[in-house]
Amino acid sequence: MAEIIDTVERDGFEGKVYQGAKGNFVAWQLATLTSQRGAPVAVTAITGENGSPKAAAWNMTHNKRNGFLQRVLKNRVQLSRGEGGSVDVTVPGAQIQGVGYDEPLALTLQANVATPRDLPVALGLFADTISQVAARGVYATLASQEAEEAEDEPDTEEIEELQF
C-alpha cells in the first residue's frame, strides 16, 4: 500500500505525494463531488512525482480508469422504472465544487438503460461527465491565472524606429 510522504502545491492545487512500490506519484485533488446521498468525495487524478494539475486533468479525461468514481456513484444512484420496462438512473442533487469555482456547479446525471444489469454503462457515463467537468475547471483556472500574470508583467519591449 502506498504511503503519503509529502504534500505539494502548484498553481493553487494541492497534491499528496505517495511512495509506491514503483516510485513516487502525486494525487491531485481537482474537485469535490456532493449529492443528496453520501458524504462529499474528492475527485482526484494521478501524475508522476514531477507532474502538474494540468497533466492530472489530462490524465483523468484520457485514461478511462475511473472505477473509483463509478463505485462512489453506485451508492448514490436512484433507480426508477422507465417506459417499456427500461430503467431510469439518476444521481439526485449532484454538484461539483472545483478549485477556482465561486459556487458548486449542479450536474444533471441522468441516463436510461434497458435493464438493471446495464447500470455500469450509466455509471461509466456519469464518471466521464464528472471527469470532463473537473478537468475543464482546472483548465479554466489555470488560464485565468496565466492571464492575470500576463497583466501584471510590465511591457518591456522597445519599439525600434523605422527609417525610410
PDB file of N, CA and C in Angstrom, residues 74-158:
ATOM      1  N   LYS A  74     -22.251   4.426  -7.586  1.00  0.00           N
ATOM      2  CA  LYS A  74     -23.164   3.288  -7.437  1.00  0.00           C
ATOM      3  C   LYS A  74     -23.979   3.392  -6.149  1.00  0.00           C
ATOM      4  N   ASN A  75     -23.389   3.942  -5.098  1.00  0.00           N
ATOM      5  CA  ASN A  75     -24.086   4.102  -3.825  1.00  0.00           C
ATOM      6  C   ASN A  75     -24.966   5.346  -3.783  1.00  0.00           C
ATOM      7  N   ARG A  76     -24.917   6.162  -4.826  1.00  0.00           N
ATOM      8  CA  ARG A  76     -25.674   7.414  -4.834  1.00  0.00           C
ATOM      9  C   ARG A  76     -26.796   7.446  -5.865  1.00  0.00           C
ATOM     10  N   VAL A  77     -26.886   6.437  -6.708  1.00  0.00           N
ATOM     11  CA  VAL A  77     -27.896   6.459  -7.770  1.00  0.00           C
ATOM     12  C   VAL A  77     -29.284   6.141  -7.231  1.00  0.00           C
ATOM     13  N   GLN A  78     -30.236   6.657  -7.974  1.00  0.00           N
ATOM     14  CA  GLN A  78     -31.644   6.363  -7.703  1.00  0.00           C
ATOM     15  C   GLN A  78     -32.190   5.705  -8.969  1.00  0.00           C
ATOM     16  N   LEU A  79     -32.796   4.540  -8.809  1.00  0.00           N
ATOM     17  CA  LEU A  79     -33.351   3.804  -9.946  1.00  0.00           C
ATOM     18  C   LEU A  79     -34.862   3.907  -9.919  1.00  0.00           C
ATOM     19  N   SER A  80     -35.457   4.044 -11.107  1.00  0.00           N
ATOM     20  CA  SER A  80     -36.913   4.034 -11.223  1.00  0.00           C
ATOM     21  C   SER A  80     -37.280   3.412 -12.561  1.00  0.00           C
ATOM     22  N   ARG A  81     -38.522   2.924 -12.657  1.00  0.00           N
ATOM     23  CA  ARG A  81     -38.982   2.297 -13.894  1.00  0.00           C
ATOM     24  C   ARG A  81     -39.226   3.337 -14.964  1.00  0.00           C
ATOM     25  N   GLY A  82     -38.667   3.096 -16.112  1.00  0.00           N
ATOM     26  CA  GLY A  82     -38.892   3.961 -17.255  1.00  0.00           C
ATOM     27  C   GLY A  82     -39.959   3.356 -18.158  1.00  0.00           C
ATOM     28  N   GLU A  83     -40.117   3.919 -19.325  1.00  0.00           N
ATOM     29  CA  GLU A  83     -41.098   3.412 -20.285  1.00  0.00           C
ATOM     30  C   GLU A  83     -40.632   2.100 -20.901  1.00  0.00           C
ATOM     31  N   GLY A  84     -41.553   1.216 -21.148  1.00  0.00           N
ATOM     32  CA  GLY A  84     -41.244  -0.039 -21.820  1.00  0.00           C
ATOM     33  C   GLY A  84     -40.357  -0.971 -21.018  1.00  0.00           C
ATOM     34  N   GLY A  85     -40.358  -0.863 -19.714  1.00  0.00           N
ATOM     35  CA  GLY A  85     -39.555  -1.752 -18.881  1.00  0.00           C
ATOM     36  C   GLY A  85     -38.110  -1.327 -18.707  1.00  0.00           C
ATOM     37  N   SER A  86     -37.751  -0.168 -19.250  1.00  0.00           N
ATOM     38  CA  SER A  86     -36.380   0.313 -19.079  1.00  0.00           C
ATOM     39  C   SER A  86     -36.200   0.874 -17.662  1.00  0.00           C
ATOM     40  N   VAL A  87     -34.965   1.260 -17.353  1.00  0.00           N
ATOM     41  CA  VAL A  87     -34.644   1.761 -16.019  1.00  0.00           C
ATOM     42  C   VAL A  87     -34.055   3.169 -16.145  1.00  0.00           C
ATOM     43  N   ASP A  88     -34.654   4.125 -15.420  1.00  0.00           N
ATOM     44  CA  ASP A  88     -34.109   5.474 -15.345  1.00  0.00           C
ATOM     45  C   ASP A  88     -33.114   5.521 -14.196  1.00  0.00           C
ATOM     46  N   VAL A  89     -31.916   6.051 -14.457  1.00  0.00           N
ATOM     47  CA  VAL A  89     -30.846   6.136 -13.465  1.00  0.00           C
ATOM     48  C   VAL A  89     -30.521   7.615 -13.264  1.00  0.00           C
ATOM     49  N   THR A  90     -30.575   8.084 -12.022  1.00  0.00           N
ATOM     50  CA  THR A  90     -30.225   9.472 -11.722  1.00  0.00           C
ATOM     51  C   THR A  90     -29.370   9.534 -10.452  1.00  0.00           C
ATOM     52  N   VAL A  91     -28.609  10.607 -10.327  1.00  0.00           N
ATOM     53  CA  VAL A  91     -27.887  10.913  -9.093  1.00  0.00           C
ATOM     54  C   VAL A  91     -28.491  12.227  -8.600  1.00  0.00           C
ATOM     55  N   PRO A  92     -29.450  12.139  -7.667  1.00  0.00           N
ATOM     56  CA  PRO A  92     -30.136  13.361  -7.230  1.00  0.00           C
ATOM     57  C   PRO A  92     -29.208  14.319  -6.482  1.00  0.00           C
ATOM     58  N   GLY A  93     -29.348  15.604  -6.825  1.00  0.00           N
ATOM     59  CA  GLY A  93     -28.598  16.650  -6.138  1.00  0.00           C
ATOM     60  C   GLY A  93     -27.112  16.654  -6.398  1.00  0.00           C
ATOM     61  N   ALA A  94     -26.659  16.089  -7.501  1.00  0.00           N
ATOM     62  CA  ALA A  94     -25.224  16.030  -7.791  1.00  0.00           C
ATOM     63  C   ALA A  94     -24.682  17.430  -8.066  1.00  0.00           C
ATOM     64  N   GLN A  95     -23.561  17.755  -7.391  1.00  0.00           N
ATOM     65  CA  GLN A  95     -22.877  19.032  -7.576  1.00  0.00           C
ATOM     66  C   GLN A  95     -21.372  18.790  -7.543  1.00  0.00           C
ATOM     67  N   ILE A  96     -20.650  19.659  -8.236  1.00  0.00           N
ATOM     68  CA  ILE A  96     -19.192  19.572  -8.212  1.00  0.00           C
ATOM     69  C   ILE A  96     -18.642  20.950  -7.841  1.00  0.00           C
ATOM     70  N   GLN A  97     -17.685  20.953  -6.927  1.00  0.00           N
ATOM     71  CA  GLN A  97     -17.018  22.189  -6.493  1.00  0.00           C
ATOM     72  C   GLN A  97     -15.550  22.041  -6.842  1.00  0.00           C
ATOM     73  N   GLY A  98     -15.083  22.844  -7.770  1.00  0.00           N
ATOM     74  CA  GLY A  98     -13.698  22.781  -8.176  1.00  0.00           C
ATOM     75  C   GLY A  98     -12.899  23.939  -7.633  1.00  0.00           C
ATOM     76  N   VAL A  99     -11.585  23.816  -7.678  1.00  0.00           N
ATOM     77  CA  VAL A  99     -10.705  24.918  -7.292  1.00  0.00           C
ATOM     78  C   VAL A  99     -10.987  26.071  -8.256  1.00  0.00           C
ATOM     79  N   GLY A 100     -11.189  27.246  -7.722  1.00  0.00           N
ATOM     80  CA  GLY A 100     -11.460  28.400  -8.567  1.00  0.00           C
ATOM     81  C   GLY A 100     -12.932  28.641  -8.828  1.00  0.00           C
ATOM     82  N   TYR A 101     -13.807  27.714  -8.485  1.00  0.00           N
ATOM     83  CA  TYR A 101     -15.247  27.925  -8.652  1.00  0.00           C
ATOM     84  C   TYR A 101     -15.743  28.742  -7.465  1.00  0.00           C
ATOM     85  N   ASP A 102     -16.559  29.742  -7.724  1.00  0.00           N
ATOM     86  CA  ASP A 102     -17.145  30.519  -6.628  1.00  0.00           C
ATOM     87  C   ASP A 102     -18.229  29.719  -5.917  1.00  0.00           C
ATOM     88  N   GLU A 103     -18.996  28.983  -6.687  1.00  0.00           N
ATOM     89  CA  GLU A 103     -20.096  28.194  -6.136  1.00  0.00           C
ATOM     90  C   GLU A 103     -20.073  26.803  -6.773  1.00  0.00           C
ATOM     91  N   PRO A 104     -20.690  25.828  -6.099  1.00  0.00           N
ATOM     92  CA  PRO A 104     -20.764  24.491  -6.711  1.00  0.00           C
ATOM     93  C   PRO A 104     -21.568  24.537  -8.014  1.00  0.00           C
ATOM     94  N   LEU A 105     -21.206  23.686  -8.932  1.00  0.00           N
ATOM     95  CA  LEU A 105     -21.880  23.576 -10.218  1.00  0.00           C
ATOM     96  C   LEU A 105     -22.810  22.369 -10.175  1.00  0.00           C
ATOM     97  N   ALA A 106     -24.087  22.592 -10.428  1.00  0.00           N
ATOM     98  CA  ALA A 106     -25.051  21.493 -10.418  1.00  0.00           C
ATOM     99  C   ALA A 106     -24.835  20.606 -11.645  1.00  0.00           C
ATOM    100  N   LEU A 107     -24.864  19.308 -11.440  1.00  0.00           N
ATOM    101  CA  LEU A 107     -24.705  18.334 -12.525  1.00  0.00           C
ATOM    102  C   LEU A 107     -26.015  17.584 -12.725  1.00  0.00           C
ATOM    103  N   THR A 108     -26.398  17.409 -13.962  1.00  0.00           N
ATOM    104  CA  THR A 108     -27.553  16.589 -14.274  1.00  0.00           C
ATOM    105  C   THR A 108     -27.028  15.233 -14.730  1.00  0.00           C
ATOM    106  N   LEU A 109     -27.057  14.284 -13.819  1.00  0.00           N
ATOM    107  CA  LEU A 109     -26.584  12.940 -14.127  1.00  0.00           C
ATOM    108  C   LEU A 109     -27.792  12.032 -14.264  1.00  0.00           C
ATOM    109  N   GLN A 110     -28.236  11.849 -15.510  1.00  0.00           N
ATOM    110  CA  GLN A 110     -29.401  11.032 -15.806  1.00  0.00           C
ATOM    111  C   GLN A 110     -29.107  10.143 -17.008  1.00  0.00           C
ATOM    112  N   ALA A 111     -29.611   8.932 -16.946  1.00  0.00           N
ATOM    113  CA  ALA A 111     -29.470   8.007 -18.074  1.00  0.00           C
ATOM    114  C   ALA A 111     -30.646   7.046 -18.048  1.00  0.00           C
ATOM    115  N   ASN A 112     -30.897   6.435 -19.172  1.00  0.00           N
ATOM    116  CA  ASN A 112     -31.932   5.420 -19.274  1.00  0.00           C
ATOM    117  C   ASN A 112     -31.267   4.174 -19.839  1.00  0.00           C
ATOM    118  N   VAL A 113     -31.359   3.063 -19.112  1.00  0.00           N
ATOM    119  CA  VAL A 113     -30.759   1.808 -19.554  1.00  0.00           C
ATOM    120  C   VAL A 113     -31.849   0.753 -19.710  1.00  0.00           C
ATOM    121  N   ALA A 114     -31.542  -0.282 -20.486  1.00  0.00           N
ATOM    122  CA  ALA A 114     -32.535  -1.315 -20.783  1.00  0.00           C
ATOM    123  C   ALA A 114     -32.899  -2.141 -19.544  1.00  0.00           C
ATOM    124  N   THR A 115     -31.886  -2.555 -18.784  1.00  0.00           N
ATOM    125  CA  THR A 115     -32.128  -3.393 -17.604  1.00  0.00           C
ATOM    126  C   THR A 115     -31.192  -2.946 -16.472  1.00  0.00           C
ATOM    127  N   PRO A 116     -31.463  -3.381 -15.246  1.00  0.00           N
ATOM    128  CA  PRO A 116     -30.547  -3.053 -14.144  1.00  0.00           C
ATOM    129  C   PRO A 116     -29.127  -3.573 -14.367  1.00  0.00           C
ATOM    130  N   ARG A 117     -28.979  -4.618 -15.179  1.00  0.00           N
ATOM    131  CA  ARG A 117     -27.628  -5.130 -15.474  1.00  0.00           C
ATOM    132  C   ARG A 117     -26.798  -4.148 -16.282  1.00  0.00           C
ATOM    133  N   ASP A 118     -27.449  -3.167 -16.900  1.00  0.00           N
ATOM    134  CA  ASP A 118     -26.748  -2.152 -17.687  1.00  0.00           C
ATOM    135  C   ASP A 118     -26.331  -0.945 -16.843  1.00  0.00           C
ATOM    136  N   LEU A 119     -26.507  -1.024 -15.539  1.00  0.00           N
ATOM    137  CA  LEU A 119     -26.134   0.072 -14.651  1.00  0.00           C
ATOM    138  C   LEU A 119     -24.676   0.506 -14.816  1.00  0.00           C
ATOM    139  N   PRO A 120     -23.703  -0.413 -14.997  1.00  0.00           N
ATOM    140  CA  PRO A 120     -22.311   0.024 -15.191  1.00  0.00           C
ATOM    141  C   PRO A 120     -22.124   0.971 -16.383  1.00  0.00           C
ATOM    142  N   VAL A 121     -22.946   0.830 -17.407  1.00  0.00           N
ATOM    143  CA  VAL A 121     -22.859   1.731 -18.562  1.00  0.00           C
ATOM    144  C   VAL A 121     -23.205   3.154 -18.123  1.00  0.00           C
ATOM    145  N   ALA A 122     -24.290   3.299 -17.387  1.00  0.00           N
ATOM    146  CA  ALA A 122     -24.703   4.617 -16.905  1.00  0.00           C
ATOM    147  C   ALA A 122     -23.656   5.191 -15.951  1.00  0.00           C
ATOM    148  N   LEU A 123     -23.134   4.362 -15.065  1.00  0.00           N
ATOM    149  CA  LEU A 123     -22.127   4.835 -14.117  1.00  0.00           C
ATOM    150  C   LEU A 123     -20.863   5.298 -14.841  1.00  0.00           C
ATOM    151  N   GLY A 124     -20.479   4.589 -15.899  1.00  0.00           N
ATOM    152  CA  GLY A 124     -19.321   4.993 -16.702  1.00  0.00           C
ATOM    153  C   GLY A 124     -19.545   6.344 -17.361  1.00  0.00           C
ATOM    154  N   LEU A 125     -20.757   6.566 -17.884  1.00  0.00           N
ATOM    155  CA  LEU A 125     -21.087   7.859 -18.495  1.00  0.00           C
ATOM    156  C   LEU A 125     -21.034   8.977 -17.453  1.00  0.00           C
ATOM    157  N   PHE A 126     -21.576   8.708 -16.274  1.00  0.00           N
ATOM    158  CA  PHE A 126     -21.562   9.711 -15.203  1.00  0.00           C
ATOM    159  C   PHE A 126     -20.127  10.040 -14.785  1.00  0.00           C
ATOM    160  N   ALA A 127     -19.303   9.021 -14.629  1.00  0.00           N
ATOM    161  CA  ALA A 127     -17.910   9.232 -14.226  1.00  0.00           C
ATOM    162  C   ALA A 127     -17.160  10.036 -15.286  1.00  0.00           C
ATOM    163  N   ASP A 128     -17.418   9.744 -16.563  1.00  0.00           N
ATOM    164  CA  ASP A 128     -16.787  10.511 -17.639  1.00  0.00           C
ATOM    165  C   ASP A 128     -17.219  11.977 -17.592  1.00  0.00           C
ATOM    166  N   THR A 129     -18.503  12.218 -17.334  1.00  0.00           N
ATOM    167  CA  THR A 129     -19.016  13.588 -17.241  1.00  0.00           C
ATOM    168  C   THR A 129     -18.328  14.341 -16.103  1.00  0.00           C
ATOM    169  N   ILE A 130     -18.229  13.706 -14.949  1.00  0.00           N
ATOM    170  CA  ILE A 130     -17.580  14.330 -13.800  1.00  0.00           C
ATOM    171  C   ILE A 130     -16.115  14.628 -14.114  1.00  0.00           C
ATOM    172  N   SER A 131     -15.431  13.690 -14.761  1.00  0.00           N
ATOM    173  CA  SER A 131     -14.026  13.898 -15.140  1.00  0.00           C
ATOM    174  C   SER A 131     -13.876  15.097 -16.067  1.00  0.00           C
ATOM    175  N   GLN A 132     -14.757  15.194 -17.056  1.00  0.00           N
ATOM    176  CA  GLN A 132     -14.689  16.299 -18.020  1.00  0.00           C
ATOM    177  C   GLN A 132     -14.941  17.640 -17.343  1.00  0.00           C
ATOM    178  N   VAL A 133     -15.946  17.702 -16.458  1.00  0.00           N
ATOM    179  CA  VAL A 133     -16.267  18.956 -15.778  1.00  0.00           C
ATOM    180  C   VAL A 133     -15.124  19.367 -14.856  1.00  0.00           C
ATOM    181  N   ALA A 134     -14.569  18.422 -14.110  1.00  0.00           N
ATOM    182  CA  ALA A 134     -13.446  18.730 -13.220  1.00  0.00           C
ATOM    183  C   ALA A 134     -12.242  19.222 -14.022  1.00  0.00           C
ATOM    184  N   ALA A 135     -11.947  18.565 -15.137  1.00  0.00           N
ATOM    185  CA  ALA A 135     -10.799  18.957 -15.970  1.00  0.00           C
ATOM    186  C   ALA A 135     -11.006  20.346 -16.567  1.00  0.00           C
ATOM    187  N   ARG A 136     -12.199  20.630 -17.033  1.00  0.00           N
ATOM    188  CA  ARG A 136     -12.454  21.962 -17.603  1.00  0.00           C
ATOM    189  C   ARG A 136     -12.297  23.050 -16.549  1.00  0.00           C
ATOM    190  N   GLY A 137     -12.679  22.743 -15.317  1.00  0.00           N
ATOM    191  CA  GLY A 137     -12.467  23.691 -14.226  1.00  0.00           C
ATOM    192  C   GLY A 137     -10.992  23.965 -14.000  1.00  0.00           C
ATOM    193  N   VAL A 138     -10.181  22.912 -14.074  1.00  0.00           N
ATOM    194  CA  VAL A 138      -8.727  23.070 -13.915  1.00  0.00           C
ATOM    195  C   VAL A 138      -8.175  23.931 -15.045  1.00  0.00           C
ATOM    196  N   TYR A 139      -8.550  23.610 -16.283  1.00  0.00           N
ATOM    197  CA  TYR A 139      -8.041  24.366 -17.423  1.00  0.00           C
ATOM    198  C   TYR A 139      -8.447  25.843 -17.333  1.00  0.00           C
ATOM    199  N   ALA A 140      -9.693  26.112 -16.944  1.00  0.00           N
ATOM    200  CA  ALA A 140     -10.174  27.492 -16.832  1.00  0.00           C
ATOM    201  C   ALA A 140      -9.430  28.240 -15.729  1.00  0.00           C
ATOM    202  N   THR A 141      -9.206  27.581 -14.607  1.00  0.00           N
ATOM    203  CA  THR A 141      -8.480  28.206 -13.501  1.00  0.00           C
ATOM    204  C   THR A 141      -7.056  28.544 -13.912  1.00  0.00           C
ATOM    205  N   LEU A 142      -6.387  27.613 -14.563  1.00  0.00           N
ATOM    206  CA  LEU A 142      -5.009  27.856 -14.994  1.00  0.00           C
ATOM    207  C   LEU A 142      -4.935  28.953 -16.052  1.00  0.00           C
ATOM    208  N   ALA A 143      -5.897  28.991 -16.970  1.00  0.00           N
ATOM    209  CA  ALA A 143      -5.917  30.036 -17.993  1.00  0.00           C
ATOM    210  C   ALA A 143      -6.140  31.407 -17.353  1.00  0.00           C
ATOM    211  N   SER A 144      -7.009  31.466 -16.356  1.00  0.00           N
ATOM    212  CA  SER A 144      -7.254  32.715 -15.643  1.00  0.00           C
ATOM    213  C   SER A 144      -5.998  33.185 -14.915  1.00  0.00           C
ATOM    214  N   GLN A 145      -5.294  32.246 -14.283  1.00  0.00           N
ATOM    215  CA  GLN A 145      -4.052  32.594 -13.587  1.00  0.00           C
ATOM    216  C   GLN A 145      -3.004  33.118 -14.571  1.00  0.00           C
ATOM    217  N   GLU A 146      -2.892  32.489 -15.737  1.00  0.00           N
ATOM    218  CA  GLU A 146      -1.926  32.928 -16.740  1.00  0.00           C
ATOM    219  C   GLU A 146      -2.272  34.319 -17.258  1.00  0.00           C
ATOM    220  N   ALA A 147      -3.572  34.598 -17.438  1.00  0.00           N
ATOM    221  CA  ALA A 147      -3.997  35.914 -17.911  1.00  0.00           C
ATOM    222  C   ALA A 147      -3.674  36.988 -16.875  1.00  0.00           C
ATOM    223  N   GLU A 148      -3.904  36.690 -15.598  1.00  0.00           N
ATOM    224  CA  GLU A 148      -3.582  37.645 -14.532  1.00  0.00           C
ATOM    225  C   GLU A 148      -2.083  37.913 -14.470  1.00  0.00           C
ATOM    226  N   GLU A 149      -1.286  36.868 -14.619  1.00  0.00           N
ATOM    227  CA  GLU A 149       0.165  37.031 -14.595  1.00  0.00           C
ATOM    228  C   GLU A 149       0.634  37.868 -15.778  1.00  0.00           C
ATOM    229  N   ALA A 150       0.020  37.696 -16.935  1.00  0.00           N
ATOM    230  CA  ALA A 150       0.397  38.457 -18.123  1.00  0.00           C
ATOM    231  C   ALA A 150       0.062  39.938 -17.933  1.00  0.00           C
ATOM    232  N   GLU A 151      -1.060  40.243 -17.259  1.00  0.00           N
ATOM    233  CA  GLU A 151      -1.425  41.632 -16.996  1.00  0.00           C
ATOM    234  C   GLU A 151      -0.452  42.293 -16.028  1.00  0.00           C
ATOM    235  N   ASP A 152       0.066  41.518 -15.082  1.00  0.00           N
ATOM    236  CA  ASP A 152       0.964  42.053 -14.065  1.00  0.00           C
ATOM    237  C   ASP A 152       2.369  42.312 -14.586  1.00  0.00           C
ATOM    238  N   GLU A 153       2.752  41.664 -15.677  1.00  0.00           N
ATOM    239  CA  GLU A 153       4.101  41.825 -16.212  1.00  0.00           C
ATOM    240  C   GLU A 153       4.209  43.142 -16.975  1.00  0.00           C
ATOM    241  N   PRO A 154       5.237  43.916 -16.692  1.00  0.00           N
ATOM    242  CA  PRO A 154       5.403  45.170 -17.436  1.00  0.00           C
ATOM    243  C   PRO A 154       5.810  44.883 -18.883  1.00  0.00           C
ATOM    244  N   ASP A 155       5.389  45.755 -19.756  1.00  0.00           N
ATOM    245  CA  ASP A 155       5.728  45.621 -21.166  1.00  0.00           C
ATOM    246  C   ASP A 155       7.122  46.201 -21.364  1.00  0.00           C
ATOM    247  N   THR A 156       8.095  45.345 -21.593  1.00  0.00           N
ATOM    248  CA  THR A 156       9.492  45.785 -21.671  1.00  0.00           C
ATOM    249  C   THR A 156      10.028  45.860 -23.093  1.00  0.00           C
ATOM    250  N   GLU A 157       9.204  45.532 -24.056  1.00  0.00           N
ATOM    251  CA  GLU A 157       9.686  45.576 -25.433  1.00  0.00           C
ATOM    252  C   GLU A 157       9.834  47.022 -25.892  1.00  0.00           C
ATOM    253  N   GLU A 158      10.919  47.302 -26.535  1.00  0.00           N
ATOM    254  CA  GLU A 158      11.132  48.630 -27.092  1.00  0.00           C
ATOM    255  C   GLU A 158      10.836  48.584 -28.580  1.00  0.00           C
TER     256      GLU A 158
END
